Amino acid sequence: MAVSADRRCVVRVAVVQAAASLFEVGGGLGLFEVLLRRARDAGAELVVFPEAFLGGYPKGASFGATVGERTSEGRALFARYRRSAIEIPGESFDRVRAAVADAGCLVVVGVVERAGHTLYCSSLLFDQAGTLIGHHRKLMPTGVERLIWGQGDGSDIAVIPTDLGRIGMAICWESYLPLYRAALYEQGVEIYCAPTVDARDVWTATMRHIAVEGRCFVLSANQFATRGDYPADYPLDEQVPPEHPMINGGSCVVDPFGELLAGPVFGQPELLVTDLDRGLLDGAYLDLDVTGHYSRPDLLRLDHTPRPPRAVTTRPDRG
């Protein structure tokens, strides 16, 4: 299949399915470095880590909040969680950058970001030199996540051009936001990176649908976390053994026709390594381009507001 002269045809990618111990910042950074080196040694040029890989996903925690009430124990748990988050810039962030530069890969990693007094669920894209080239905050935290994470805004709804292809990031249930997907399609996403903690079987169907709809490669990285990855005093409704899965994986890689190239893998940590043939993209656009020849802009259009809203606005003196 003919491709343009400037298009890299085959790209080796790796999807990480693992989890760091909750509240242990140093341990999480150490695991990130180990797994990134393993992916690099497997020849990966792009490595995708799960949602909240650094900072952790507090599965099952209520943080002592009910309607109209909060508990001191819940606030104490949130304090532990907040202290394990990543500041950008900051010491932990610099360690991530150094690890990426040492590996020489493009890297997408999910982090819990601390900015001011608010936490955000963010996805970061680094180039081979460890430079941050993409920084996306989850637009709509799901369910009780809204208690602990703030909302992102329109300033980072972006597809980033790289020498491996045009990369977009959608965190977990952002993939269920049709207009967010449309914004990435409109910007020409070729490699759709979906860090997640959704371990349901149906997630795979979602990833396959998006690959077909967007005519793009989809890389979904999920955590595999057990009870042993959480502190012994972590509050759960029922006691379970250390090997009990808290987040059961399901990572996968899909081509633009919805065919699975790797995974899904459940029930164990895994490093999925496979090759993307970017030559498939040109032929894939023959019959479907949802923001081009297969669209009806005379009837349906997407309005994207890139300017972020401000929490505090200073108005000029009208006097």
Short mmCIF file of the C-alpha atoms (twelve columns), coordinates in Angstrom:
data_MODEL
# 
_entry.id   MODEL 
# 
loop_
_atom_site.group_PDB 
_atom_site.id 
_atom_site.type_symbol 
_atom_site.label_atom_id 
_atom_site.label_alt_id 
_atom_site.label_comp_id 
_atom_site.label_asym_id 
_atom_site.label_seq_id 
_atom_site.Cartn_x 
_atom_site.Cartn_y 
_atom_site.Cartn_z 
_atom_site.pdbx_PDB_model_num 
ATOM 1   C CA . MET A 1   0.000   0.000   0.000  1 
ATOM 2   C CA . ALA A 2   1.417   3.361   -1.007 1 
ATOM 3   C CA . VAL A 3   2.194   5.879   1.723  1 
ATOM 4   C CA . SER A 4   3.537   9.412   1.689  1 
ATOM 5   C CA . ALA A 5   7.319   9.757   1.719  1 
ATOM 6   C CA . ASP A 6   7.362   11.458  5.125  1 
ATOM 7   C CA . ARG A 7   5.192   8.856   6.862  1 
ATOM 8   C CA . ARG A 8   6.864   6.346   9.180  1 
ATOM 9   C CA . CYS A 9   5.123   3.103   8.212  1 
ATOM 10  C CA . VAL A 10  5.723   0.794   11.179 1 
ATOM 11  C CA . VAL A 11  5.746   2.008   14.784 1 
ATOM 12  C CA . ARG A 12  6.377   -0.330  17.702 1 
ATOM 13  C CA . VAL A 13  4.269   0.537   20.739 1 
ATOM 14  C CA . ALA A 14  3.908   -0.770  24.278 1 
ATOM 15  C CA . VAL A 15  0.935   -0.614  26.609 1 
ATOM 16  C CA . VAL A 16  1.648   -1.025  30.321 1 
ATOM 17  C CA . GLN A 17  -0.828  -2.894  32.528 1 
ATOM 18  C CA . ALA A 18  0.335   -2.421  36.116 1 
ATOM 19  C CA . ALA A 19  -0.288  -0.416  39.280 1 
ATOM 20  C CA . ALA A 20  1.916   1.259   41.838 1 
ATOM 21  C CA . SER A 21  1.245   1.000   45.561 1 
ATOM 22  C CA . LEU A 22  -1.187  3.703   46.643 1 
ATOM 23  C CA . PHE A 23  0.274   6.667   48.596 1 
ATOM 24  C CA . GLU A 24  3.881   5.560   47.898 1 
ATOM 25  C CA . VAL A 25  5.270   8.271   45.604 1 
ATOM 26  C CA . GLY A 26  8.814   6.970   45.482 1 
ATOM 27  C CA . GLY A 27  7.688   3.429   44.801 1 
ATOM 28  C CA . GLY A 28  5.448   4.591   41.974 1 
ATOM 29  C CA . LEU A 29  8.261   6.542   40.344 1 
ATOM 30  C CA . GLY A 30  10.590  3.565   40.710 1 
ATOM 31  C CA . LEU A 31  8.066   1.234   39.067 1 
ATOM 32  C CA . PHE A 32  7.553   3.751   36.261 1 
ATOM 33  C CA . GLU A 33  11.300  3.747   35.573 1 
ATOM 34  C CA . VAL A 34  11.525  -0.060  35.610 1 
ATOM 35  C CA . LEU A 35  8.557   -0.608  33.303 1 
ATOM 36  C CA . LEU A 36  9.653   2.137   30.925 1 
ATOM 37  C CA . ARG A 37  13.100  0.526   30.577 1 
ATOM 38  C CA . ARG A 38  11.434  -2.839  29.948 1 
ATOM 39  C CA . ALA A 39  9.301   -1.336  27.186 1 
ATOM 40  C CA . ARG A 40  12.305  0.397   25.653 1 
ATOM 41  C CA . ASP A 41  14.284  -2.863  25.692 1 
ATOM 42  C CA . ALA A 42  11.387  -4.464  23.791 1 
ATOM 43  C CA . GLY A 43  11.887  -1.855  21.071 1 
ATOM 44  C CA . ALA A 44  8.914   0.359   21.880 1 
ATOM 45  C CA . GLU A 45  8.945   3.855   20.396 1 
ATOM 46  C CA . LEU A 46  5.728   4.904   22.161 1 
ATOM 47  C CA . VAL A 47  4.787   3.683   25.653 1 
ATOM 48  C CA . VAL A 48  1.357   4.265   27.228 1 
ATOM 49  C CA . PHE A 49  0.749   3.958   30.978 1 
ATOM 50  C CA . PRO A 50  -2.675  3.756   32.701 1 
ATOM 51  C CA . GLU A 51  -4.869  6.458   34.193 1 
ATOM 52  C CA . ALA A 52  -3.595  7.752   37.555 1 
ATOM 53  C CA . PHE A 53  -0.539  5.489   37.369 1 
ATOM 54  C CA . LEU A 54  1.446   8.107   39.300 1 
ATOM 55  C CA . GLY A 55  -0.543  9.342   42.285 1 
ATOM 56  C CA . GLY A 56  -2.824  6.309   42.304 1 
ATOM 57  C CA . TYR A 57  -6.478  5.463   41.826 1 
ATOM 58  C CA . PRO A 58  -8.297  5.179   45.211 1 
ATOM 59  C CA . LYS A 59  -10.703 2.433   44.138 1 
ATOM 60  C CA . GLY A 60  -13.655 2.002   46.490 1 
ATOM 61  C CA . ALA A 61  -12.894 4.977   48.749 1 
ATOM 62  C CA . SER A 62  -15.694 7.350   49.753 1 
ATOM 63  C CA . PHE A 63  -13.426 9.792   51.627 1 
ATOM 64  C CA . GLY A 64  -16.087 9.919   54.311 1 
ATOM 65  C CA . ALA A 65  -18.460 12.007  52.210 1 
ATOM 66  C CA . THR A 66  -22.218 11.751  52.078 1 
ATOM 67  C CA . VAL A 67  -24.733 14.403  51.092 1 
ATOM 68  C CA . GLY A 68  -24.334 17.221  53.599 1 
ATOM 69  C CA . GLU A 69  -21.693 15.436  55.700 1 
ATOM 70  C CA . ARG A 70  -17.932 14.812  55.727 1 
ATOM 71  C CA . THR A 71  -15.877 12.908  58.312 1 
ATOM 72  C CA . SER A 72  -12.510 13.706  59.824 1 
ATOM 73  C CA . GLU A 73  -11.303 10.239  58.804 1 
ATOM 74  C CA . GLY A 74  -12.229 10.970  55.199 1 
ATOM 75  C CA . ARG A 75  -10.356 14.268  55.284 1 
ATOM 76  C CA . ALA A 76  -7.300  12.493  56.695 1 
ATOM 77  C CA . LEU A 77  -7.415  9.962   53.854 1 
ATOM 78  C CA . PHE A 78  -7.697  12.757  51.302 1 
ATOM 79  C CA . ALA A 79  -4.695  14.471  52.892 1 
ATOM 80  C CA . ARG A 80  -2.630  11.304  52.313 1 
ATOM 81  C CA . TYR A 81  -3.850  11.143  48.747 1 
ATOM 82  C CA . ARG A 82  -3.114  14.808  48.082 1 
ATOM 83  C CA . ARG A 83  0.427   14.482  49.411 1 
ATOM 84  C CA . SER A 84  1.120   11.680  46.924 1 
ATOM 85  C CA . ALA A 85  0.089   13.761  43.888 1 
ATOM 86  C CA . ILE A 86  2.490   15.183  41.289 1 
ATOM 87  C CA . GLU A 87  3.221   18.899  40.946 1 
ATOM 88  C CA . ILE A 88  4.078   20.278  37.493 1 
ATOM 89  C CA . PRO A 89  6.805   21.468  37.642 1 
ATOM 90  C CA . GLY A 90  8.200   19.731  40.688 1 
ATOM 91  C CA . GLU A 91  10.705  17.196  41.943 1 
ATOM 92  C CA . SER A 92  8.684   14.096  41.008 1 
ATOM 93  C CA . PHE A 93  7.866   15.575  37.608 1 
ATOM 94  C CA . ASP A 94  11.572  16.159  36.953 1 
ATOM 95  C CA . ARG A 95  12.279  12.523  37.788 1 
ATOM 96  C CA . VAL A 96  9.651   11.422  35.253 1 
ATOM 97  C CA . ARG A 97  11.178  13.677  32.597 1 
ATOM 98  C CA . ALA A 98  14.643  12.279  33.277 1 
ATOM 99  C CA . ALA A 99  13.396  8.688   32.980 1 
ATOM 100 C CA . VAL A 100 11.730  9.439   29.646 1 
ATOM 101 C CA . ALA A 101 14.838  11.141  28.292 1 
ATOM 102 C CA . ASP A 102 16.941  8.167   29.364 1 
ATOM 103 C CA . ALA A 103 14.573  5.763   27.589 1 
ATOM 104 C CA . GLY A 104 14.363  7.899   24.444 1 
ATOM 105 C CA . CYS A 105 10.693  7.000   23.770 1 
ATOM 106 C CA . LEU A 106 7.513   8.958   23.398 1 
ATOM 107 C CA . VAL A 107 5.565   8.375   26.627 1 
ATOM 108 C CA . VAL A 108 1.954   8.891   27.709 1 
ATOM 109 C CA . VAL A 109 1.399   8.540   31.449 1 
ATOM 110 C CA . GLY A 110 -1.610  9.138   33.679 1 
ATOM 111 C CA . VAL A 111 -0.928  11.178  36.809 1 
ATOM 112 C CA . VAL A 112 -2.820  12.705  39.699 1 
ATOM 113 C CA . GLU A 113 -1.763  16.329  39.418 1 
ATOM 114 C CA . ARG A 114 -1.728  18.798  42.299 1 
ATOM 115 C CA . ALA A 115 -2.206  22.393  41.118 1 
ATOM 116 C CA . GLY A 116 -2.850  24.944  43.815 1 
ATOM 117 C CA . HIS A 117 -5.324  23.393  46.243 1 
ATOM 118 C CA . THR A 118 -7.015  21.191  43.624 1 
ATOM 119 C CA . LEU A 119 -6.196  17.739  42.253 1 
ATOM 120 C CA . TYR A 120 -6.688  16.827  38.606 1 
ATOM 121 C CA . CYS A 121 -6.641  13.505  36.783 1 
ATOM 122 C CA . SER A 122 -4.200  14.303  33.989 1 
ATOM 123 C CA . SER A 123 -2.500  12.604  31.067 1 
ATOM 124 C CA . LEU A 124 0.976   13.748  30.061 1 
ATOM 125 C CA . LEU A 125 2.743   13.253  26.734 1 
ATOM 126 C CA . PHE A 126 6.551   13.505  26.619 1 
ATOM 127 C CA . ASP A 127 8.787   13.467  23.576 1 
ATOM 128 C CA . GLN A 128 11.972  11.415  23.310 1 
ATOM 129 C CA . ALA A 129 14.015  14.139  25.034 1 
ATOM 130 C CA . GLY A 130 11.712  14.211  28.071 1 
ATOM 131 C CA . THR A 131 10.027  17.471  27.051 1 
ATOM 132 C CA . LEU A 132 6.355   17.790  27.983 1 
ATOM 133 C CA . ILE A 133 4.507   18.298  24.682 1 
ATOM 134 C CA . GLY A 134 0.967   17.380  25.777 1 
ATOM 135 C CA . HIS A 135 -0.822  18.027  29.087 1 
ATOM 136 C CA . HIS A 136 -4.502  17.099  29.250 1 
ATOM 137 C CA . ARG A 137 -6.766  17.265  32.314 1 
ATOM 138 C CA . LYS A 138 -9.815  14.998  32.443 1 
ATOM 139 C CA . LEU A 139 -12.783 17.124  31.403 1 
ATOM 140 C CA . MET A 140 -15.438 15.333  33.459 1 
ATOM 141 C CA . PRO A 141 -14.438 13.152  36.420 1 
ATOM 142 C CA . THR A 142 -16.845 10.228  36.708 1 
ATOM 143 C CA . GLY A 143 -19.225 9.793   39.634 1 
ATOM 144 C CA . VAL A 144 -17.525 10.151  43.017 1 
ATOM 145 C CA . GLU A 145 -14.284 11.137  41.259 1 
ATOM 146 C CA . ARG A 146 -15.833 14.624  41.127 1 
ATOM 147 C CA . LEU A 147 -15.301 14.892  44.870 1 
ATOM 148 C CA . ILE A 148 -11.528 14.488  44.650 1 
ATOM 149 C CA . TRP A 149 -10.651 15.805  41.171 1 
ATOM 150 C CA . GLY A 150 -11.376 19.114  39.515 1 
ATOM 151 C CA . GLN A 151 -12.608 19.454  35.929 1 
ATOM 152 C CA . GLY A 152 -10.343 20.185  33.007 1 
ATOM 153 C CA . ASP A 153 -11.124 22.851  30.417 1 
ATOM 154 C CA . GLY A 154 -11.006 23.466  26.689 1 
ATOM 155 C CA . SER A 155 -7.440  24.757  26.565 1 
ATOM 156 C CA . ASP A 156 -5.892  21.289  26.197 1 
ATOM 157 C CA . ILE A 157 -8.309  19.560  23.835 1 
ATOM 158 C CA . ALA A 158 -5.509  18.902  21.407 1 
ATOM 159 C CA . VAL A 159 -3.945  16.397  19.054 1 
ATOM 160 C CA . ILE A 160 -0.167  16.649  19.113 1 
ATOM 161 C CA . PRO A 161 1.909   16.055  15.974 1 
ATOM 162 C CA . THR A 162 4.942   13.800  16.545 1 
ATOM 163 C CA . ASP A 163 7.345   11.952  14.283 1 
ATOM 164 C CA . LEU A 164 5.359   8.755   14.979 1 
ATOM 165 C CA . GLY A 165 1.963   10.234  14.139 1 
ATOM 166 C CA . ARG A 166 -0.676  12.594  15.495 1 
ATOM 167 C CA . ILE A 167 -1.393  11.644  19.122 1 
ATOM 168 C CA . GLY A 168 -4.534  12.409  21.121 1 
ATOM 169 C CA . MET A 169 -5.364  11.505  24.718 1 
ATOM 170 C CA . ALA A 170 -8.739  10.551  26.196 1 
ATOM 171 C CA . ILE A 171 -8.820  9.581   29.877 1 
ATOM 172 C CA . CYS A 172 -11.176 6.720   30.760 1 
ATOM 173 C CA . TRP A 173 -14.817 7.771   30.331 1 
ATOM 174 C CA . GLU A 174 -13.866 10.776  28.208 1 
ATOM 175 C CA . SER A 175 -14.158 8.116   25.505 1 
ATOM 176 C CA . TYR A 176 -17.909 8.147   26.229 1 
ATOM 177 C CA . LEU A 177 -18.112 11.869  25.403 1 
ATOM 178 C CA . PRO A 178 -19.087 11.890  21.702 1 
ATOM 179 C CA . LEU A 179 -18.209 15.553  21.197 1 
ATOM 180 C CA . TYR A 180 -14.782 15.134  22.792 1 
ATOM 181 C CA . ARG A 181 -14.081 12.229  20.452 1 
ATOM 182 C CA . ALA A 182 -15.279 14.398  17.579 1 
ATOM 183 C CA . ALA A 183 -12.859 17.164  18.579 1 
ATOM 184 C CA . LEU A 184 -9.952  14.704  18.433 1 
ATOM 185 C CA . TYR A 185 -11.131 13.319  15.092 1 
ATOM 186 C CA . GLU A 186 -11.473 16.851  13.745 1 
ATOM 187 C CA . GLN A 187 -7.822  17.498  14.610 1 
ATOM 188 C CA . GLY A 188 -6.695  14.415  12.732 1 
ATOM 189 C CA . VAL A 189 -5.879  11.967  15.543 1 
ATOM 190 C CA . GLU A 190 -3.994  8.920   14.268 1 
ATOM 191 C CA . ILE A 191 -2.964  7.335   17.585 1 
ATOM 192 C CA . TYR A 192 -5.734  7.610   20.173 1 
ATOM 193 C CA . CYS A 193 -4.281  6.938   23.652 1 
ATOM 194 C CA . ALA A 194 -6.852  5.941   26.268 1 
ATOM 195 C CA . PRO A 195 -5.448  5.560   29.799 1 
ATOM 196 C CA . THR A 196 -8.221  4.063   31.933 1 
ATOM 197 C CA . VAL A 197 -9.264  2.131   35.032 1 
ATOM 198 C CA . ASP A 198 -12.403 0.676   33.426 1 
ATOM 199 C CA . ALA A 199 -11.862 -3.091  33.627 1 
ATOM 200 C CA . ARG A 200 -15.252 -4.198  32.264 1 
ATOM 201 C CA . ASP A 201 -15.466 -6.489  29.246 1 
ATOM 202 C CA . VAL A 202 -17.530 -3.855  27.432 1 
ATOM 203 C CA . TRP A 203 -14.584 -1.429  27.479 1 
ATOM 204 C CA . THR A 204 -12.927 -3.454  24.734 1 
ATOM 205 C CA . ALA A 205 -16.001 -2.956  22.538 1 
ATOM 206 C CA . THR A 206 -15.754 0.801   23.133 1 
ATOM 207 C CA . MET A 207 -12.104 0.850   22.073 1 
ATOM 208 C CA . ARG A 208 -12.870 -1.140  18.923 1 
ATOM 209 C CA . HIS A 209 -15.763 1.185   18.061 1 
ATOM 210 C CA . ILE A 210 -13.585 4.291   18.450 1 
ATOM 211 C CA . ALA A 211 -10.873 2.805   16.250 1 
ATOM 212 C CA . VAL A 212 -13.421 2.208   13.470 1 
ATOM 213 C CA . GLU A 213 -15.269 5.506   13.977 1 
ATOM 214 C CA . GLY A 214 -12.118 7.626   14.058 1 
ATOM 215 C CA . ARG A 215 -10.131 5.520   11.609 1 
ATOM 216 C CA . CYS A 216 -7.273  5.595   14.091 1 
ATOM 217 C CA . PHE A 217 -5.136  3.250   16.162 1 
ATOM 218 C CA . VAL A 218 -6.341  2.972   19.768 1 
ATOM 219 C CA . LEU A 219 -4.007  2.179   22.671 1 
ATOM 220 C CA . SER A 220 -5.828  1.581   25.953 1 
ATOM 221 C CA . ALA A 221 -3.734  1.089   29.101 1 
ATOM 222 C CA . ASN A 222 -5.442  -0.075  32.278 1 
ATOM 223 C CA . GLN A 223 -4.147  -0.790  35.741 1 
ATOM 224 C CA . PHE A 224 -3.943  -4.236  37.241 1 
ATOM 225 C CA . ALA A 225 -4.089  -3.589  40.988 1 
ATOM 226 C CA . THR A 226 -4.662  -5.980  43.883 1 
ATOM 227 C CA . ARG A 227 -5.650  -5.394  47.494 1 
ATOM 228 C CA . GLY A 228 -1.970  -5.760  48.321 1 
ATOM 229 C CA . ASP A 229 -1.240  -2.572  46.358 1 
ATOM 230 C CA . TYR A 230 -3.325  -0.622  48.884 1 
ATOM 231 C CA . PRO A 231 -2.332  0.123   52.507 1 
ATOM 232 C CA . ALA A 232 -3.482  -2.335  55.171 1 
ATOM 233 C CA . ASP A 233 -5.580  0.429   56.800 1 
ATOM 234 C CA . TYR A 234 -7.245  1.426   53.513 1 
ATOM 235 C CA . PRO A 235 -11.022 1.594   54.159 1 
ATOM 236 C CA . LEU A 236 -13.066 -0.956  52.234 1 
ATOM 237 C CA . ASP A 237 -16.627 -2.165  52.782 1 
ATOM 238 C CA . GLU A 238 -15.464 -5.781  53.053 1 
ATOM 239 C CA . GLN A 239 -12.223 -7.558  53.851 1 
ATOM 240 C CA . VAL A 240 -10.552 -9.298  50.900 1 
ATOM 241 C CA . PRO A 241 -7.226  -11.160 50.578 1 
ATOM 242 C CA . PRO A 242 -4.103  -9.367  49.282 1 
ATOM 243 C CA . GLU A 243 -4.325  -11.080 45.895 1 
ATOM 244 C CA . HIS A 244 -7.913  -9.916  45.290 1 
ATOM 245 C CA . PRO A 245 -8.075  -7.752  42.108 1 
ATOM 246 C CA . MET A 246 -9.138  -4.171  42.757 1 
ATOM 247 C CA . ILE A 247 -8.652  -3.180  39.095 1 
ATOM 248 C CA . ASN A 248 -8.538  -6.158  36.733 1 
ATOM 249 C CA . GLY A 249 -6.837  -4.848  33.588 1 
ATOM 250 C CA . GLY A 250 -8.224  -5.233  30.073 1 
ATOM 251 C CA . SER A 251 -5.555  -3.272  28.182 1 
ATOM 252 C CA . CYS A 252 -5.576  -3.562  24.399 1 
ATOM 253 C CA . VAL A 253 -4.341  -2.177  21.078 1 
ATOM 254 C CA . VAL A 254 -6.734  -1.840  18.118 1 
ATOM 255 C CA . ASP A 255 -6.169  -0.990  14.444 1 
ATOM 256 C CA . PRO A 256 -8.277  1.460   12.355 1 
ATOM 257 C CA . PHE A 257 -10.610 -1.343  11.237 1 
ATOM 258 C CA . GLY A 258 -11.375 -2.472  14.787 1 
ATOM 259 C CA . GLU A 259 -9.088  -5.498  14.744 1 
ATOM 260 C CA . LEU A 260 -7.318  -6.323  17.996 1 
ATOM 261 C CA . LEU A 261 -3.536  -6.186  17.627 1 
ATOM 262 C CA . ALA A 262 -2.882  -7.004  21.311 1 
ATOM 263 C CA . GLY A 263 -5.064  -7.922  24.261 1 
ATOM 264 C CA . PRO A 264 -7.344  -7.521  25.966 1 
ATOM 265 C CA . VAL A 265 -5.542  -9.079  28.925 1 
ATOM 266 C CA . PHE A 266 -7.314  -9.489  32.262 1 
ATOM 267 C CA . GLY A 267 -6.287  -10.742 35.679 1 
ATOM 268 C CA . GLN A 268 -2.546  -10.111 35.626 1 
ATOM 269 C CA . PRO A 269 0.077   -7.422  35.087 1 
ATOM 270 C CA . GLU A 270 1.261   -7.306  31.491 1 
ATOM 271 C CA . LEU A 271 3.351   -5.401  28.965 1 
ATOM 272 C CA . LEU A 272 1.641   -5.505  25.566 1 
ATOM 273 C CA . VAL A 273 4.053   -4.849  22.692 1 
ATOM 274 C CA . THR A 274 2.941   -4.709  19.074 1 
ATOM 275 C CA . ASP A 275 3.572   -2.917  15.778 1 
ATOM 276 C CA . LEU A 276 1.293   -0.333  14.164 1 
ATOM 277 C CA . ASP A 277 1.308   -0.262  10.364 1 
ATOM 278 C CA . ARG A 278 0.510   3.372   9.699  1 
ATOM 279 C CA . GLY A 279 0.170   2.564   6.025  1 
ATOM 280 C CA . LEU A 280 -3.303  1.271   6.916  1 
ATOM 281 C CA . LEU A 281 -4.512  4.807   7.583  1 
ATOM 282 C CA . ASP A 282 -4.515  6.032   3.984  1 
ATOM 283 C CA . GLY A 283 -6.710  3.172   2.802  1 
ATOM 284 C CA . ALA A 284 -8.954  3.419   5.861  1 
ATOM 285 C CA . TYR A 285 -10.125 6.900   4.855  1 
ATOM 286 C CA . LEU A 286 -11.610 5.590   1.571  1 
ATOM 287 C CA . ASP A 287 -15.095 5.086   2.967  1 
ATOM 288 C CA . LEU A 288 -15.142 6.879   6.322  1 
ATOM 289 C CA . ASP A 289 -13.961 10.274  7.534  1 
ATOM 290 C CA . VAL A 290 -16.444 11.506  10.132 1 
ATOM 291 C CA . THR A 291 -15.159 15.087  10.011 1 
ATOM 292 C CA . GLY A 292 -14.633 15.137  6.248  1 
ATOM 293 C CA . HIS A 293 -16.387 13.389  3.372  1 
ATOM 294 C CA . TYR A 294 -18.625 11.341  5.709  1 
ATOM 295 C CA . SER A 295 -19.928 14.386  7.578  1 
ATOM 296 C CA . ARG A 296 -22.817 16.785  7.040  1 
ATOM 297 C CA . PRO A 297 -21.585 20.160  8.332  1 
ATOM 298 C CA . ASP A 298 -24.632 21.811  6.764  1 
ATOM 299 C CA . LEU A 299 -26.718 19.927  9.362  1 
ATOM 300 C CA . LEU A 300 -24.394 19.027  12.268 1 
ATOM 301 C CA . ARG A 301 -21.390 20.963  13.536 1 
ATOM 302 C CA . LEU A 302 -19.107 20.874  16.598 1 
ATOM 303 C CA . ASP A 303 -18.530 24.143  18.476 1 
ATOM 304 C CA . HIS A 304 -15.243 23.957  20.394 1 
ATOM 305 C CA . THR A 305 -14.454 26.698  22.948 1 
ATOM 306 C CA . PRO A 306 -10.695 26.569  23.534 1 
ATOM 307 C CA . ARG A 307 -10.465 29.505  25.942 1 
ATOM 308 C CA . PRO A 308 -10.448 28.204  29.539 1 
ATOM 309 C CA . PRO A 309 -12.967 29.741  31.936 1 
ATOM 310 C CA . ARG A 310 -11.612 31.539  34.986 1 
ATOM 311 C CA . ALA A 311 -12.787 30.939  38.520 1 
ATOM 312 C CA . VAL A 312 -12.258 34.613  39.392 1 
ATOM 313 C CA . THR A 313 -12.895 37.428  36.936 1 
ATOM 314 C CA . THR A 314 -11.855 41.027  37.609 1 
ATOM 315 C CA . ARG A 315 -14.261 43.463  35.988 1 
ATOM 316 C CA . PRO A 316 -13.177 46.934  34.941 1 
ATOM 317 C CA . ASP A 317 -14.439 49.876  36.969 1 
ATOM 318 C CA . ARG A 318 -17.762 50.939  35.482 1 
ATOM 319 C CA . GLY A 319 -17.971 54.063  37.579 1 
# 
